[in-house]
Amino acid sequence: MSMKNLCLTIAVLFVLASCSGESPTPEPSGNEAGTEDTTPARTPYDFANGCYALKSVANNSFVESISAGYAASAQDLTQASAFFMKPSGLGTYMLYDRKARYLSVGASQIAIRTSTLDDNTIWELVSLGEDRFALKSVAKGKWLAVSSNDDQMILSISSGTSTEFRLEEAADCEPFPEAELNVDLKDKNGLTVNPLTAMARPAVGEPIVGFADVHAHLNHFLGSGQTTFVGETFNPLGIQEALQDCSLLHGKNGSTDLLGMVQDKITGHNTDGWPTFSFWPTAYSQTHQQAYYRWIERAWLSGQRLLVQEMVSAEILARVKNSLIPPKVDLPPQDDMSVCYRQIRNMYDMQDYIDAQCGGPGKGWFRICKSSGEARQAISEGKMAVLLAIEVDTVFDGSSDFITDYENGDITKENLDVKLHDIRRQIDKYYDWGVRAVFPVHGINNGYGGAWLYVNVVWNLGNKLMRGDFYEVEESPNPRVTYHESGIGYTNEEYIDLLRSLGIDLPYVPIGAKGHSNKQGLTKLGAWLINELIKKGIVIEIDHMSEKTANKALKIIWDAKYPGVIATHGRITDLYPPDANTYEQLDIPRMLKVIQLGGLFSAHPDWALRGDNYCYVEYLGKMIELSNLSRIKNGPVPAEVFNKPEYQRYGGPYKVPTSWYNTNDDPTDDLVLGMPMTTDVNGAC
């Protein structure tokens, strides 16, 4: 199999529209058949991002601006205020006039013109039938009305003729502030193409052409105590609120951006956001939003067909930063599962928001899917399929190995049953909400197993603060691991065990080891969780596991012949140069097990920056080519072929084994190598 034939295959793992276009298969309106008027009745969603004037039904006059307010006193459309109708959600709008002022709620029961953007500027558009509508303040619950005394726009506690309006198309609106797409799709004749139509070419059953991002954190701003990451993926009030100046969290000149200083080596930065953006977004900062919904839309228009959104949080970040720098915002819940719930709700709200921009429910290009079938259908309709996943330190509240705790007499059998029932309950609940992939282990040890070692000192300290002890560091059994954890060096492990028994717990590390590894492996609770995820049909992420954790987890998955296993951080130790200080992760033999099962891996962002991606894709392509050749010949490939330099480049050859799928005489599920990508933190690492 040559590189040209490497296909992007995602759907097998999940056991599982720019807005200017219509849906490929729109639902017919009730007015479209059996009546004289064949024009569909307008819905509250049909005015999205359009330019309209309000005409009062009560006095048959148009609304125009009058000083600091509005009045229904204009006799024709040329005198009327033209409002840009910017959706803030499904059926709700902000009305933005030609002078860049908002129709808003004021004191004394009147409507005002203001430059202040807040919840008072959001109005629900309510259909009254016969092309009549009413506007209801979302913040106050009152209706926009025409005063019977002077035609001034006021607020009314009840609806009636004075609150009824018709919306007529106007011109020359002031565009609502928004990020540009700068994408213009045209056919070979130079004619503009409906984006949904252009993206909907692959019918169900045909190969998908495009790319996938299988590990992205779109809303980390809701995680880690909301103290570290700035910039929202969307905001009902628009880009001015979503991507505003970051000094509230990062301080003047970025002086309190602690994670940015540690992770990105950035000691200070300009904080201004929209519209100047003198520093962020940038690929060199992990603490600023880089996945605003319009930028994701541009990726979709460029061919992205699938995105896996990972709910993510690091409770320890919130604890540390809040202890050093008092938060300037109300502190939300910090525990991992509360954050996951908030982030999942935010994703469904984002889907609704994008639908609103595109003309109503289901019309957006961003579709959350709960099965491979739903994902394939969404892609065929020209939309981006979005799958939900979880990557946190204490998933399903598994902070301790409860099974071992029971066996040691630390908890009762009743306590154990309650704990296991609660984990099962959460698995079912999050599955119902659409979660289809889970990291059992993330940055620190938990009740399921040990974490890999990386980001020197940071996570080891986090483990101490969250779990009560430092990692037990040992020499890595994998000679390809070259990562070294910082700490107090030792050569006599028995001596260190004695110090720990005396309560002297420090970050000890063995001297002279080629590489370091976390001694903690998969726990009894971890083995139980792996089996529960398999029974539920949830994809298992084996990244972030220590070597011992990953080995035992893979053994369970292998014995179950379960295809739902992936590794989306994709640092392959065999493929890194010797001086790359590679931390604990997959090597090619284990990666091939993942592929053989039917899973996949993807490259971490730093691979893209280093330019190494092509190396292992090309290498594995050759391995598959040789494996296919071997099967065709019903015998081993000659040694002189395997020993060619291109197959030896990274310590190979590793022959790609036949997938167990191949044993069922169905060629449609045979081994295929895909190469997705990973953008990780806030859309770009």
PDB file of C-alpha atoms in Angstrom, residues 473 484-493 495-496 499-500 506-513 516:
ATOM      1  CA  VAL A 473      10.252   7.016  39.892  1.00  0.00           C
ATOM      2  CA  HIS A 484      14.639  12.259  33.155  1.00  0.00           C
ATOM      3  CA  GLU A 485      12.498  13.478  36.023  1.00  0.00           C
ATOM      4  CA  SER A 486      14.136  16.038  38.311  1.00  0.00           C
ATOM      5  CA  GLY A 487      14.552  15.155  41.955  1.00  0.00           C
ATOM      6  CA  ILE A 488      16.853  13.889  44.671  1.00  0.00           C
ATOM      7  CA  GLY A 489      19.111  11.244  43.161  1.00  0.00           C
ATOM      8  CA  TYR A 490      19.597   7.834  44.748  1.00  0.00           C
ATOM      9  CA  THR A 491      21.289   4.514  44.009  1.00  0.00           C
ATOM     10  CA  ASN A 492      19.898   2.404  46.875  1.00  0.00           C
ATOM     11  CA  GLU A 493      16.157   1.850  46.541  1.00  0.00           C
ATOM     12  CA  TYR A 495      17.198   3.267  51.583  1.00  0.00           C
ATOM     13  CA  ILE A 496      14.524   5.338  49.836  1.00  0.00           C
ATOM     14  CA  LEU A 499      12.818   7.140  54.213  1.00  0.00           C
ATOM     15  CA  ARG A 500       9.305   6.900  52.838  1.00  0.00           C
ATOM     16  CA  LEU A 506      10.510  13.764  48.601  1.00  0.00           C
ATOM     17  CA  PRO A 507      10.826  13.593  44.786  1.00  0.00           C
ATOM     18  CA  TYR A 508      13.432  10.803  44.639  1.00  0.00           C
ATOM     19  CA  VAL A 509      14.851   9.647  41.280  1.00  0.00           C
ATOM     20  CA  PRO A 510      17.328   6.852  40.430  1.00  0.00           C
ATOM     21  CA  ILE A 511      20.797   7.946  39.328  1.00  0.00           C
ATOM     22  CA  GLY A 512      22.351   6.533  36.167  1.00  0.00           C
ATOM     23  CA  ALA A 513      19.152   5.454  34.452  1.00  0.00           C
ATOM     24  CA  HIS A 516      12.789   7.382  34.056  1.00  0.00           C
TER      25      HIS A 516
END
